[in-house]
């Protein structure tokens, strides 16, 4: 199938997953090995990668806002391409999900409104409360749009096949979308039209910079992760998707959160490729090939993105074709550490 400039050999994508192994914001040769092992995916969506220093939300996560980071990522994309794969960079600004300890100037994280997440940052010294963010000024918003566009250009220079804009999971763009986190009274708040404005401006700017055929976007309707709350989910995403449709982007990536009814609304509204991380019911976490196949048969998705299964099964398409077995992921090694739980999972042949 084709998604914009991307030609996908199968309908199974590798979902973006933070692994917190990018020391100093730089990916490594180990990162290259990790992604290259999974090059059989129809498409790899990279771990969330910050567009700026102030966009960082966790320790040891990678960036795409410096020349050194671009060079480091080039080693990764070259390795994936050598293995016959395709990889896009997921670009994120974490907004209020951050902490002064992450930034060289010890600044407060930024957000649409000064409302704390109620969550915490993990550090080697212990857990730290997320502070209430500084409310973004119009200049901050303009700079953020420019930072997304610059990071997208860096991604292309780094060899990525495209980018995915992270407007989900409680990060900055999602914070502007949701009325629980966006209490602004200017043109970026209040009505749905105001709350979706930043996401639309980012999508437009990135599309103008690298071409819409290289751009996807991720949404997570109704998710409560990172202290999020939406009172108008159906109306919000219907209006947002209708406004995104004319661009036209390469794909829309929807992470379900017990929201199959919203997925169907989006599917009806979206004219392009829809990639689904399928979680239609409480017993569907983590996603499975069976749940994904059902969504494909039902027509609510054109391709499926799975996460946890990819960690422990680098040859996941082969295992699905064989009917398993599947290696269980070691949750203790999800974040941080070395090669263990990262590049040492065996293939089926091995």
mmCIF file of C-alpha atoms in Angstrom:
data_model
loop_
_atom_site.group_PDB
_atom_site.id
_atom_site.type_symbol
_atom_site.label_atom_id
_atom_site.label_comp_id
_atom_site.label_asym_id
_atom_site.label_seq_id
_atom_site.Cartn_x
_atom_site.Cartn_y
_atom_site.Cartn_z
ATOM 1 C CA UNK A 1 0.000 0.000 0.000
ATOM 2 C CA UNK A 2 1.012 3.640 -0.401
ATOM 3 C CA UNK A 3 0.877 6.376 2.233
ATOM 4 C CA UNK A 4 1.953 9.619 0.598
ATOM 5 C CA UNK A 5 5.591 9.148 -0.464
ATOM 6 C CA UNK A 6 5.834 5.894 1.474
ATOM 7 C CA UNK A 7 5.373 2.522 -0.172
ATOM 8 C CA UNK A 8 4.549 0.018 2.561
ATOM 9 C CA UNK A 9 5.238 -3.665 1.782
ATOM 10 C CA UNK A 10 2.793 -4.757 4.478
ATOM 11 C CA UNK A 11 0.097 -3.247 6.690
ATOM 12 C CA UNK A 12 1.907 -3.712 9.995
ATOM 13 C CA UNK A 13 3.656 -0.622 11.370
ATOM 14 C CA UNK A 14 5.915 -0.423 14.384
ATOM 15 C CA UNK A 15 4.342 2.074 16.767
ATOM 16 C CA UNK A 16 6.474 4.807 18.383
ATOM 17 C CA UNK A 17 7.887 3.741 21.751
ATOM 18 C CA UNK A 18 10.107 5.746 24.071
ATOM 19 C CA UNK A 19 13.092 3.665 25.203
ATOM 20 C CA UNK A 20 15.150 6.325 27.070
ATOM 21 C CA UNK A 21 18.537 5.242 25.787
ATOM 22 C CA UNK A 22 19.544 8.486 24.040
ATOM 23 C CA UNK A 23 22.230 9.798 26.364
ATOM 24 C CA UNK A 24 22.702 13.522 25.945
ATOM 25 C CA UNK A 25 19.818 13.566 23.466
ATOM 26 C CA UNK A 26 21.766 11.476 20.945
ATOM 27 C CA UNK A 27 20.847 8.117 19.467
ATOM 28 C CA UNK A 28 23.657 5.587 19.131
ATOM 29 C CA UNK A 29 24.929 2.612 17.179
ATOM 30 C CA UNK A 30 22.805 0.506 19.537
ATOM 31 C CA UNK A 31 19.744 2.483 18.438
ATOM 32 C CA UNK A 32 20.645 1.769 14.829
ATOM 33 C CA UNK A 33 20.869 -1.949 15.568
ATOM 34 C CA UNK A 34 17.524 -1.896 17.396
ATOM 35 C CA UNK A 35 15.615 -0.278 14.532
ATOM 36 C CA UNK A 36 17.433 -2.216 11.796
ATOM 37 C CA UNK A 37 16.406 -5.479 13.479
ATOM 38 C CA UNK A 38 12.785 -4.397 12.935
ATOM 39 C CA UNK A 39 13.126 -3.256 9.312
ATOM 40 C CA UNK A 40 10.534 -5.837 8.202
ATOM 41 C CA UNK A 41 7.807 -3.511 9.478
ATOM 42 C CA UNK A 42 5.654 -1.931 6.826
ATOM 43 C CA UNK A 43 6.815 1.296 8.411
ATOM 44 C CA UNK A 44 8.749 2.129 11.579
ATOM 45 C CA UNK A 45 7.579 5.185 13.511
ATOM 46 C CA UNK A 46 10.472 6.306 15.679
ATOM 47 C CA UNK A 47 10.367 6.983 19.378
ATOM 48 C CA UNK A 48 9.117 10.469 20.238
ATOM 49 C CA UNK A 49 11.877 12.939 19.338
ATOM 50 C CA UNK A 50 11.853 16.458 20.736
ATOM 51 C CA UNK A 51 11.896 19.439 18.403
ATOM 52 C CA UNK A 52 13.693 21.763 20.846
ATOM 53 C CA UNK A 53 15.384 21.821 24.234
ATOM 54 C CA UNK A 54 12.225 23.080 25.934
ATOM 55 C CA UNK A 55 10.233 20.382 24.112
ATOM 56 C CA UNK A 56 11.892 17.591 26.095
ATOM 57 C CA UNK A 57 9.715 15.786 28.628
ATOM 58 C CA UNK A 58 11.732 12.799 29.819
ATOM 59 C CA UNK A 59 15.330 11.894 30.536
ATOM 60 C CA UNK A 60 17.519 10.341 27.834
ATOM 61 C CA UNK A 61 15.171 11.015 24.925
ATOM 62 C CA UNK A 62 16.497 12.010 21.498
ATOM 63 C CA UNK A 63 16.182 15.315 19.690
ATOM 64 C CA UNK A 64 16.240 16.617 16.132
ATOM 65 C CA UNK A 65 17.214 20.225 16.753
ATOM 66 C CA UNK A 66 21.019 20.163 16.380
ATOM 67 C CA UNK A 67 23.501 19.165 13.713
ATOM 68 C CA UNK A 68 24.974 16.539 16.042
ATOM 69 C CA UNK A 69 21.548 14.939 16.497
ATOM 70 C CA UNK A 70 20.992 14.905 12.735
ATOM 71 C CA UNK A 71 24.311 13.110 12.198
ATOM 72 C CA UNK A 72 23.489 10.561 14.885
ATOM 73 C CA UNK A 73 20.060 9.807 13.429
ATOM 74 C CA UNK A 74 21.602 9.393 9.956
ATOM 75 C CA UNK A 75 23.372 6.261 11.187
ATOM 76 C CA UNK A 76 19.989 4.875 12.271
ATOM 77 C CA UNK A 77 18.120 5.648 9.062
ATOM 78 C CA UNK A 78 20.967 4.276 6.932
ATOM 79 C CA UNK A 79 20.837 1.020 8.900
ATOM 80 C CA UNK A 80 17.057 0.713 8.466
ATOM 81 C CA UNK A 81 17.260 1.433 4.752
ATOM 82 C CA UNK A 82 20.097 -1.081 4.342
ATOM 83 C CA UNK A 83 17.722 -3.652 5.812
ATOM 84 C CA UNK A 84 15.012 -2.743 3.302
ATOM 85 C CA UNK A 85 12.911 -0.749 5.769
ATOM 86 C CA UNK A 86 11.164 2.602 5.972
ATOM 87 C CA UNK A 87 11.277 4.915 8.994
ATOM 88 C CA UNK A 88 9.579 8.181 9.910
ATOM 89 C CA UNK A 89 10.507 10.457 12.815
ATOM 90 C CA UNK A 90 7.843 11.166 15.398
ATOM 91 C CA UNK A 91 8.253 14.834 16.327
ATOM 92 C CA UNK A 92 7.086 15.999 19.744
ATOM 93 C CA UNK A 93 6.964 18.995 22.029
ATOM 94 C CA UNK A 94 6.033 17.647 25.456
ATOM 95 C CA UNK A 95 4.648 20.939 26.732
ATOM 96 C CA UNK A 96 3.738 20.791 30.425
ATOM 97 C CA UNK A 97 5.110 17.236 30.632
ATOM 98 C CA UNK A 98 8.563 18.429 31.570
ATOM 99 C CA UNK A 99 10.692 19.746 34.406
ATOM 100 C CA UNK A 100 13.292 22.510 34.947
ATOM 101 C CA UNK A 101 15.923 19.829 35.629
ATOM 102 C CA UNK A 102 15.751 18.842 31.946
ATOM 103 C CA UNK A 103 16.685 22.257 30.563
ATOM 104 C CA UNK A 104 20.062 24.038 30.577
ATOM 105 C CA UNK A 105 18.500 27.269 31.874
ATOM 106 C CA UNK A 106 16.278 25.494 34.444
ATOM 107 C CA UNK A 107 13.219 27.114 32.862
ATOM 108 C CA UNK A 108 9.650 26.079 33.563
ATOM 109 C CA UNK A 109 8.078 23.871 30.911
ATOM 110 C CA UNK A 110 5.493 25.592 28.713
ATOM 111 C CA UNK A 111 1.831 24.821 28.103
ATOM 112 C CA UNK A 112 -1.380 26.376 26.832
ATOM 113 C CA UNK A 113 -2.438 27.238 30.397
ATOM 114 C CA UNK A 114 -0.708 27.144 33.800
ATOM 115 C CA UNK A 115 -2.249 23.831 34.861
ATOM 116 C CA UNK A 116 -0.005 21.084 36.245
ATOM 117 C CA UNK A 117 -0.372 17.526 34.987
ATOM 118 C CA UNK A 118 -0.495 15.951 38.436
ATOM 119 C CA UNK A 119 2.118 13.465 37.170
ATOM 120 C CA UNK A 120 5.830 13.072 37.872
ATOM 121 C CA UNK A 121 9.162 12.919 36.056
ATOM 122 C CA UNK A 122 11.373 9.889 36.658
ATOM 123 C CA UNK A 123 15.014 10.729 37.341
ATOM 124 C CA UNK A 124 17.937 8.675 38.703
ATOM 125 C CA UNK A 125 17.598 10.737 41.891
ATOM 126 C CA UNK A 126 13.911 9.916 42.291
ATOM 127 C CA UNK A 127 10.502 11.120 41.168
ATOM 128 C CA UNK A 128 9.887 14.863 40.716
ATOM 129 C CA UNK A 129 6.487 16.534 40.431
ATOM 130 C CA UNK A 130 5.694 18.252 37.154
ATOM 131 C CA UNK A 131 5.329 21.958 37.972
ATOM 132 C CA UNK A 132 2.545 24.124 36.635
ATOM 133 C CA UNK A 133 3.832 25.243 33.221
ATOM 134 C CA UNK A 134 4.352 28.782 32.055
ATOM 135 C CA UNK A 135 1.460 29.874 29.842
ATOM 136 C CA UNK A 136 2.730 30.235 26.300
ATOM 137 C CA UNK A 137 2.777 33.701 24.752
ATOM 138 C CA UNK A 138 1.979 34.368 21.081
ATOM 139 C CA UNK A 139 5.745 34.535 20.494
ATOM 140 C CA UNK A 140 6.196 31.119 22.149
ATOM 141 C CA UNK A 141 3.507 29.680 19.890
ATOM 142 C CA UNK A 142 5.086 31.124 16.741
ATOM 143 C CA UNK A 143 8.475 29.765 17.801
ATOM 144 C CA UNK A 144 6.987 26.324 18.397
ATOM 145 C CA UNK A 145 5.485 26.230 14.915
ATOM 146 C CA UNK A 146 8.880 27.211 13.493
ATOM 147 C CA UNK A 147 10.614 24.572 15.641
ATOM 148 C CA UNK A 148 8.342 21.816 14.297
ATOM 149 C CA UNK A 149 9.105 22.891 10.728
ATOM 150 C CA UNK A 150 12.855 23.071 11.398
ATOM 151 C CA UNK A 151 12.855 19.634 13.044
ATOM 152 C CA UNK A 152 10.997 18.202 10.050
ATOM 153 C CA UNK A 153 13.665 19.597 7.724
ATOM 154 C CA UNK A 154 16.319 18.101 10.011
ATOM 155 C CA UNK A 155 14.526 14.755 9.829
ATOM 156 C CA UNK A 156 14.724 14.745 6.044
ATOM 157 C CA UNK A 157 18.412 15.688 6.234
ATOM 158 C CA UNK A 158 18.888 12.814 8.689
ATOM 159 C CA UNK A 159 17.488 10.375 6.120
ATOM 160 C CA UNK A 160 14.002 9.807 7.496
ATOM 161 C CA UNK A 161 11.325 8.954 4.942
ATOM 162 C CA UNK A 162 8.902 11.337 6.603
ATOM 163 C CA UNK A 163 7.693 12.642 9.945
ATOM 164 C CA UNK A 164 4.789 12.042 12.285
ATOM 165 C CA UNK A 165 3.463 14.984 14.294
ATOM 166 C CA UNK A 166 2.688 13.923 17.851
ATOM 167 C CA UNK A 167 -0.684 15.469 18.736
ATOM 168 C CA UNK A 168 -1.584 12.721 21.201
ATOM 169 C CA UNK A 169 -0.964 11.226 24.646
ATOM 170 C CA UNK A 170 -1.108 14.463 26.600
ATOM 171 C CA UNK A 171 1.773 16.317 24.955
ATOM 172 C CA UNK A 172 1.744 19.934 23.786
ATOM 173 C CA UNK A 173 -0.482 19.770 20.709
ATOM 174 C CA UNK A 174 -2.932 17.541 22.576
ATOM 175 C CA UNK A 175 -2.808 19.964 25.524
ATOM 176 C CA UNK A 176 -4.023 22.709 23.190
ATOM 177 C CA UNK A 177 -6.747 20.457 21.766
ATOM 178 C CA UNK A 178 -8.283 19.417 25.079
ATOM 179 C CA UNK A 179 -10.538 21.740 27.085
ATOM 180 C CA UNK A 180 -9.243 20.232 30.326
ATOM 181 C CA UNK A 181 -5.768 21.694 29.710
ATOM 182 C CA UNK A 182 -6.527 24.663 27.453
ATOM 183 C CA UNK A 183 -8.243 27.508 29.321
ATOM 184 C CA UNK A 184 -7.027 30.288 27.037
ATOM 185 C CA UNK A 185 -9.256 33.181 26.043
ATOM 186 C CA UNK A 186 -7.286 34.208 22.941
ATOM 187 C CA UNK A 187 -7.437 32.774 19.432
ATOM 188 C CA UNK A 188 -5.789 29.518 20.548
ATOM 189 C CA UNK A 189 -8.417 28.585 23.129
ATOM 190 C CA UNK A 190 -12.111 28.578 23.944
ATOM 191 C CA UNK A 191 -13.996 27.143 20.983
ATOM 192 C CA UNK A 192 -12.953 23.997 19.150
ATOM 193 C CA UNK A 193 -11.811 26.185 16.260
ATOM 194 C CA UNK A 194 -9.441 27.977 18.637
ATOM 195 C CA UNK A 195 -8.164 24.833 20.331
ATOM 196 C CA UNK A 196 -7.324 23.051 17.061
ATOM 197 C CA UNK A 197 -5.586 26.117 15.614
ATOM 198 C CA UNK A 198 -2.042 25.297 16.778
ATOM 199 C CA UNK A 199 -2.209 21.721 15.503
ATOM 200 C CA UNK A 200 -3.431 22.961 12.131
ATOM 201 C CA UNK A 201 -0.710 25.625 11.960
ATOM 202 C CA UNK A 202 1.974 23.052 12.764
ATOM 203 C CA UNK A 203 0.630 20.603 10.172
ATOM 204 C CA UNK A 204 0.479 23.368 7.569
ATOM 205 C CA UNK A 205 3.977 24.659 8.318
ATOM 206 C CA UNK A 206 5.562 21.205 8.253
ATOM 207 C CA UNK A 207 3.684 20.320 5.048
ATOM 208 C CA UNK A 208 4.937 23.488 3.380
ATOM 209 C CA UNK A 209 8.486 22.697 4.519
ATOM 210 C CA UNK A 210 8.878 19.059 3.452
ATOM 211 C CA UNK A 211 5.664 18.326 1.506
ATOM 212 C CA UNK A 212 2.404 16.912 2.924
ATOM 213 C CA UNK A 213 3.150 13.568 1.293
ATOM 214 C CA UNK A 214 5.934 13.105 3.878
ATOM 215 C CA UNK A 215 3.800 14.074 6.895
ATOM 216 C CA UNK A 216 1.593 12.016 9.195
ATOM 217 C CA UNK A 217 -0.107 12.978 12.441
ATOM 218 C CA UNK A 218 -1.014 11.002 15.546
ATOM 219 C CA UNK A 219 -4.182 11.554 17.588
ATOM 220 C CA UNK A 220 -5.456 9.789 20.717
ATOM 221 C CA UNK A 221 -9.121 10.679 21.229
ATOM 222 C CA UNK A 222 -10.341 10.414 24.798
ATOM 223 C CA UNK A 223 -7.062 9.258 26.320
ATOM 224 C CA UNK A 224 -6.526 10.229 29.972
ATOM 225 C CA UNK A 225 -2.756 9.642 29.961
ATOM 226 C CA UNK A 226 -0.670 12.488 31.437
ATOM 227 C CA UNK A 227 -3.667 13.924 33.287
ATOM 228 C CA UNK A 228 -5.707 14.708 30.163
ATOM 229 C CA UNK A 229 -9.456 15.367 30.059
ATOM 230 C CA UNK A 230 -11.753 16.149 27.109
ATOM 231 C CA UNK A 231 -15.439 16.989 27.511
ATOM 232 C CA UNK A 232 -16.240 17.096 23.784
ATOM 233 C CA UNK A 233 -14.171 14.297 22.232
ATOM 234 C CA UNK A 234 -16.508 13.410 19.351
ATOM 235 C CA UNK A 235 -17.032 17.010 18.268
ATOM 236 C CA UNK A 236 -13.369 17.941 18.777
ATOM 237 C CA UNK A 237 -11.902 15.203 16.604
ATOM 238 C CA UNK A 238 -14.596 15.393 13.957
ATOM 239 C CA UNK A 239 -13.817 19.087 13.462
ATOM 240 C CA UNK A 240 -10.059 18.590 13.664
ATOM 241 C CA UNK A 241 -9.964 15.755 11.133
ATOM 242 C CA UNK A 242 -12.229 17.648 8.741
ATOM 243 C CA UNK A 243 -9.827 20.605 8.943
ATOM 244 C CA UNK A 244 -6.752 18.391 8.384
ATOM 245 C CA UNK A 245 -8.231 16.516 5.412
ATOM 246 C CA UNK A 246 -7.571 19.154 2.711
ATOM 247 C CA UNK A 247 -3.790 19.328 3.304
ATOM 248 C CA UNK A 248 -3.546 16.275 2.334
ATOM 249 C CA UNK A 249 -1.255 14.405 4.729
ATOM 250 C CA UNK A 250 0.367 11.023 4.067
ATOM 251 C CA UNK A 251 -1.569 9.352 6.869
ATOM 252 C CA UNK A 252 -3.491 9.752 10.092
ATOM 253 C CA UNK A 253 -2.422 7.581 13.047
ATOM 254 C CA UNK A 254 -5.115 6.979 15.670
ATOM 255 C CA UNK A 255 -4.309 5.500 19.068
ATOM 256 C CA UNK A 256 -7.561 4.079 20.409
ATOM 257 C CA UNK A 257 -8.428 4.320 24.087
ATOM 258 C CA UNK A 258 -11.655 2.301 24.293
ATOM 259 C CA UNK A 259 -12.976 4.669 21.614
ATOM 260 C CA UNK A 260 -13.973 2.571 18.601
ATOM 261 C CA UNK A 261 -17.050 4.762 18.139
ATOM 262 C CA UNK A 262 -14.758 7.798 17.718
ATOM 263 C CA UNK A 263 -12.507 5.812 15.386
ATOM 264 C CA UNK A 264 -15.498 5.157 13.159
ATOM 265 C CA UNK A 265 -16.366 8.875 13.114
ATOM 266 C CA UNK A 266 -12.793 9.701 12.140
ATOM 267 C CA UNK A 267 -12.700 6.973 9.509
ATOM 268 C CA UNK A 268 -15.806 8.443 7.882
ATOM 269 C CA UNK A 269 -14.272 11.931 7.939
ATOM 270 C CA UNK A 270 -10.743 11.065 6.786
ATOM 271 C CA UNK A 271 -10.175 10.540 3.038
ATOM 272 C CA UNK A 272 -6.619 9.200 3.285
ATOM 273 C CA UNK A 273 -4.670 6.355 4.881
ATOM 274 C CA UNK A 274 -5.603 5.615 8.504
ATOM 275 C CA UNK A 275 -3.150 3.703 10.696
ATOM 276 C CA UNK A 276 -4.738 2.346 13.871
ATOM 277 C CA UNK A 277 -3.193 1.354 17.179
ATOM 278 C CA UNK A 278 -6.196 -0.818 18.086
ATOM 279 C CA UNK A 279 -7.604 -0.839 21.622
ATOM 280 C CA UNK A 280 -11.378 -1.177 21.232
ATOM 281 C CA UNK A 281 -11.988 -2.760 24.632
ATOM 282 C CA UNK A 282 -10.494 -3.012 28.094
ATOM 283 C CA UNK A 283 -8.994 -6.430 27.356
ATOM 284 C CA UNK A 284 -7.212 -5.237 24.191
ATOM 285 C CA UNK A 285 -4.077 -3.829 25.879
ATOM 286 C CA UNK A 286 -1.500 -4.417 24.522
ATOM 287 C CA UNK A 287 -2.697 -4.681 20.930
ATOM 288 C CA UNK A 288 -2.460 -8.034 19.175
ATOM 289 C CA UNK A 289 -2.316 -9.197 15.546
ATOM 290 C CA UNK A 290 -5.798 -10.685 15.938
ATOM 291 C CA UNK A 291 -7.307 -7.390 17.098
ATOM 292 C CA UNK A 292 -5.494 -5.620 14.273
ATOM 293 C CA UNK A 293 -6.683 -8.055 11.627
ATOM 294 C CA UNK A 294 -10.249 -7.601 12.808
ATOM 295 C CA UNK A 295 -9.933 -3.817 12.429
ATOM 296 C CA UNK A 296 -8.610 -4.248 8.884
ATOM 297 C CA UNK A 297 -11.455 -6.591 7.959
ATOM 298 C CA UNK A 298 -13.954 -4.182 9.493
ATOM 299 C CA UNK A 299 -12.597 -1.325 7.365
ATOM 300 C CA UNK A 300 -11.852 1.070 10.228
ATOM 301 C CA UNK A 301 -8.135 1.034 9.363
ATOM 302 C CA UNK A 302 -5.836 0.666 6.369
ATOM 303 C CA UNK A 303 -2.852 -0.443 8.444
ATOM 304 C CA UNK A 304 -2.153 -1.434 12.039
ATOM 305 C CA UNK A 305 0.479 -0.111 14.442
ATOM 306 C CA UNK A 306 1.510 -2.431 17.261
ATOM 307 C CA UNK A 307 3.917 -1.560 20.053
ATOM 308 C CA UNK A 308 4.902 -4.009 22.789
ATOM 309 C CA UNK A 309 4.993 -7.071 20.522
ATOM 310 C CA UNK A 310 7.643 -5.352 18.385
ATOM 311 C CA UNK A 311 9.949 -4.920 21.370
ATOM 312 C CA UNK A 312 10.344 -8.629 22.018
ATOM 313 C CA UNK A 313 9.735 -9.891 18.471
ATOM 314 C CA UNK A 314 11.986 -8.071 15.998
ATOM 315 C CA UNK A 315 10.766 -10.379 13.220
ATOM 316 C CA UNK A 316 7.096 -9.832 14.064
ATOM 317 C CA UNK A 317 5.689 -10.192 10.503
ATOM 318 C CA UNK A 318 7.334 -13.614 10.176
ATOM 319 C CA UNK A 319 5.957 -14.684 13.534
ATOM 320 C CA UNK A 320 2.456 -13.569 12.586
ATOM 321 C CA UNK A 321 2.652 -15.541 9.350
ATOM 322 C CA UNK A 322 3.808 -18.575 11.316
ATOM 323 C CA UNK A 323 1.071 -18.150 13.899
ATOM 324 C CA UNK A 324 3.613 -17.509 16.663
ATOM 325 C CA UNK A 325 5.054 -18.200 19.114
ATOM 326 C CA UNK A 326 5.633 -14.716 20.501
ATOM 327 C CA UNK A 327 8.335 -13.796 22.977
ATOM 328 C CA UNK A 328 7.073 -11.888 26.010
ATOM 329 C CA UNK A 329 8.588 -8.451 26.584
ATOM 330 C CA UNK A 330 10.589 -7.793 29.738
ATOM 331 C CA UNK A 331 8.886 -4.731 31.225
ATOM 332 C CA UNK A 332 11.842 -4.074 33.557
ATOM 333 C CA UNK A 333 13.989 -3.162 30.537
ATOM 334 C CA UNK A 334 11.500 -0.934 28.692
ATOM 335 C CA UNK A 335 13.255 2.310 29.680
ATOM 336 C CA UNK A 336 16.944 3.044 30.001
ATOM 337 C CA UNK A 337 19.698 0.493 30.363
ATOM 338 C CA UNK A 338 21.839 -1.174 27.723
ATOM 339 C CA UNK A 339 21.336 -3.846 25.053
ATOM 340 C CA UNK A 340 19.377 -6.083 27.396
ATOM 341 C CA UNK A 341 15.705 -5.964 26.526
ATOM 342 C CA UNK A 342 16.627 -3.812 23.530
ATOM 343 C CA UNK A 343 18.673 -5.632 20.895
ATOM 344 C CA UNK A 344 19.017 -9.112 22.418
ATOM 345 C CA UNK A 345 15.569 -10.559 21.666
ATOM 346 C CA UNK A 346 15.873 -13.593 19.362
ATOM 347 C CA UNK A 347 14.262 -14.052 15.974
ATOM 348 C CA UNK A 348 12.073 -17.055 15.231
ATOM 349 C CA UNK A 349 14.807 -18.675 13.153
ATOM 350 C CA UNK A 350 17.316 -18.237 15.933
#
